[in-house]
Amino acid sequence: MDQFVCDACGYVYDPAVGDPDHGIAPGTPFEALPDDWTCPLCGLGKDIFSKV
């Protein structure tokens, strides 16, 4: 699965890890994240992320 990086702060969303602190289970692809999911570091939306 592809990783995605926040263009604002550099946070990398890794589907293998997910975002368990925000209820996103490991194995969740970026495309399956809820529309209201935001970067855990800077709070910006999915539209700010680019494929690594």
Tab-separated table of C-alpha atoms in Angstrom:
chain	number	residue	atom	x	y	z
A	1	MET	CA	0.000	0.000	0.000
A	2	ASP	CA	1.157	3.502	-0.808
A	3	GLN	CA	2.285	5.980	1.814
A	4	PHE	CA	1.167	9.613	1.718
A	5	VAL	CA	2.972	12.672	3.104
A	6	CYS	CA	1.436	15.877	4.434
A	7	ASP	CA	2.844	18.654	2.265
A	8	ALA	CA	2.477	21.131	5.140
A	9	CYS	CA	4.285	19.377	8.003
A	10	GLY	CA	5.881	16.209	6.594
A	11	TYR	CA	3.791	13.659	8.524
A	12	VAL	CA	3.740	10.359	6.631
A	13	TYR	CA	0.570	8.273	6.703
A	14	ASP	CA	1.626	4.630	6.549
A	15	PRO	CA	-1.315	2.273	5.910
A	16	ALA	CA	0.554	-0.560	7.639
A	17	VAL	CA	0.458	1.468	10.863
A	18	GLY	CA	-2.808	3.376	10.389
A	19	ASP	CA	-3.623	6.127	12.890
A	20	PRO	CA	-4.706	4.194	15.989
A	21	ASP	CA	-4.759	7.325	18.174
A	22	HIS	CA	-7.598	8.582	15.952
A	23	GLY	CA	-9.455	5.294	15.425
A	24	ILE	CA	-7.835	4.290	12.116
A	25	ALA	CA	-6.865	0.609	12.202
A	26	PRO	CA	-3.608	-0.707	10.742
A	27	GLY	CA	-4.132	-1.854	7.160
A	28	THR	CA	-6.432	1.062	6.253
A	29	PRO	CA	-5.467	2.480	2.843
A	30	PHE	CA	-5.283	6.270	2.519
A	31	GLU	CA	-8.197	6.236	0.072
A	32	ALA	CA	-10.394	4.568	2.706
A	33	LEU	CA	-9.782	7.227	5.374
A	34	PRO	CA	-12.937	9.157	6.304
A	35	ASP	CA	-13.413	12.454	4.476
A	36	ASP	CA	-13.142	14.340	7.777
A	37	TRP	CA	-9.821	12.695	8.756
A	38	THR	CA	-7.088	15.265	9.329
A	39	CYS	CA	-3.321	15.147	9.735
A	40	PRO	CA	-2.567	14.156	13.347
A	41	LEU	CA	0.260	16.701	13.543
A	42	CYS	CA	-1.029	19.860	11.868
A	43	GLY	CA	-4.781	19.243	11.497
A	44	LEU	CA	-5.017	19.860	7.749
A	45	GLY	CA	-7.235	17.715	5.532
A	46	LYS	CA	-6.514	14.815	3.185
A	47	ASP	CA	-6.286	17.167	0.190
A	48	ILE	CA	-2.923	18.421	1.493
A	49	PHE	CA	-1.349	14.928	1.221
A	50	SER	CA	0.742	13.660	-1.686
A	51	LYS	CA	1.685	10.096	-2.576
A	52	VAL	CA	5.254	9.248	-1.522
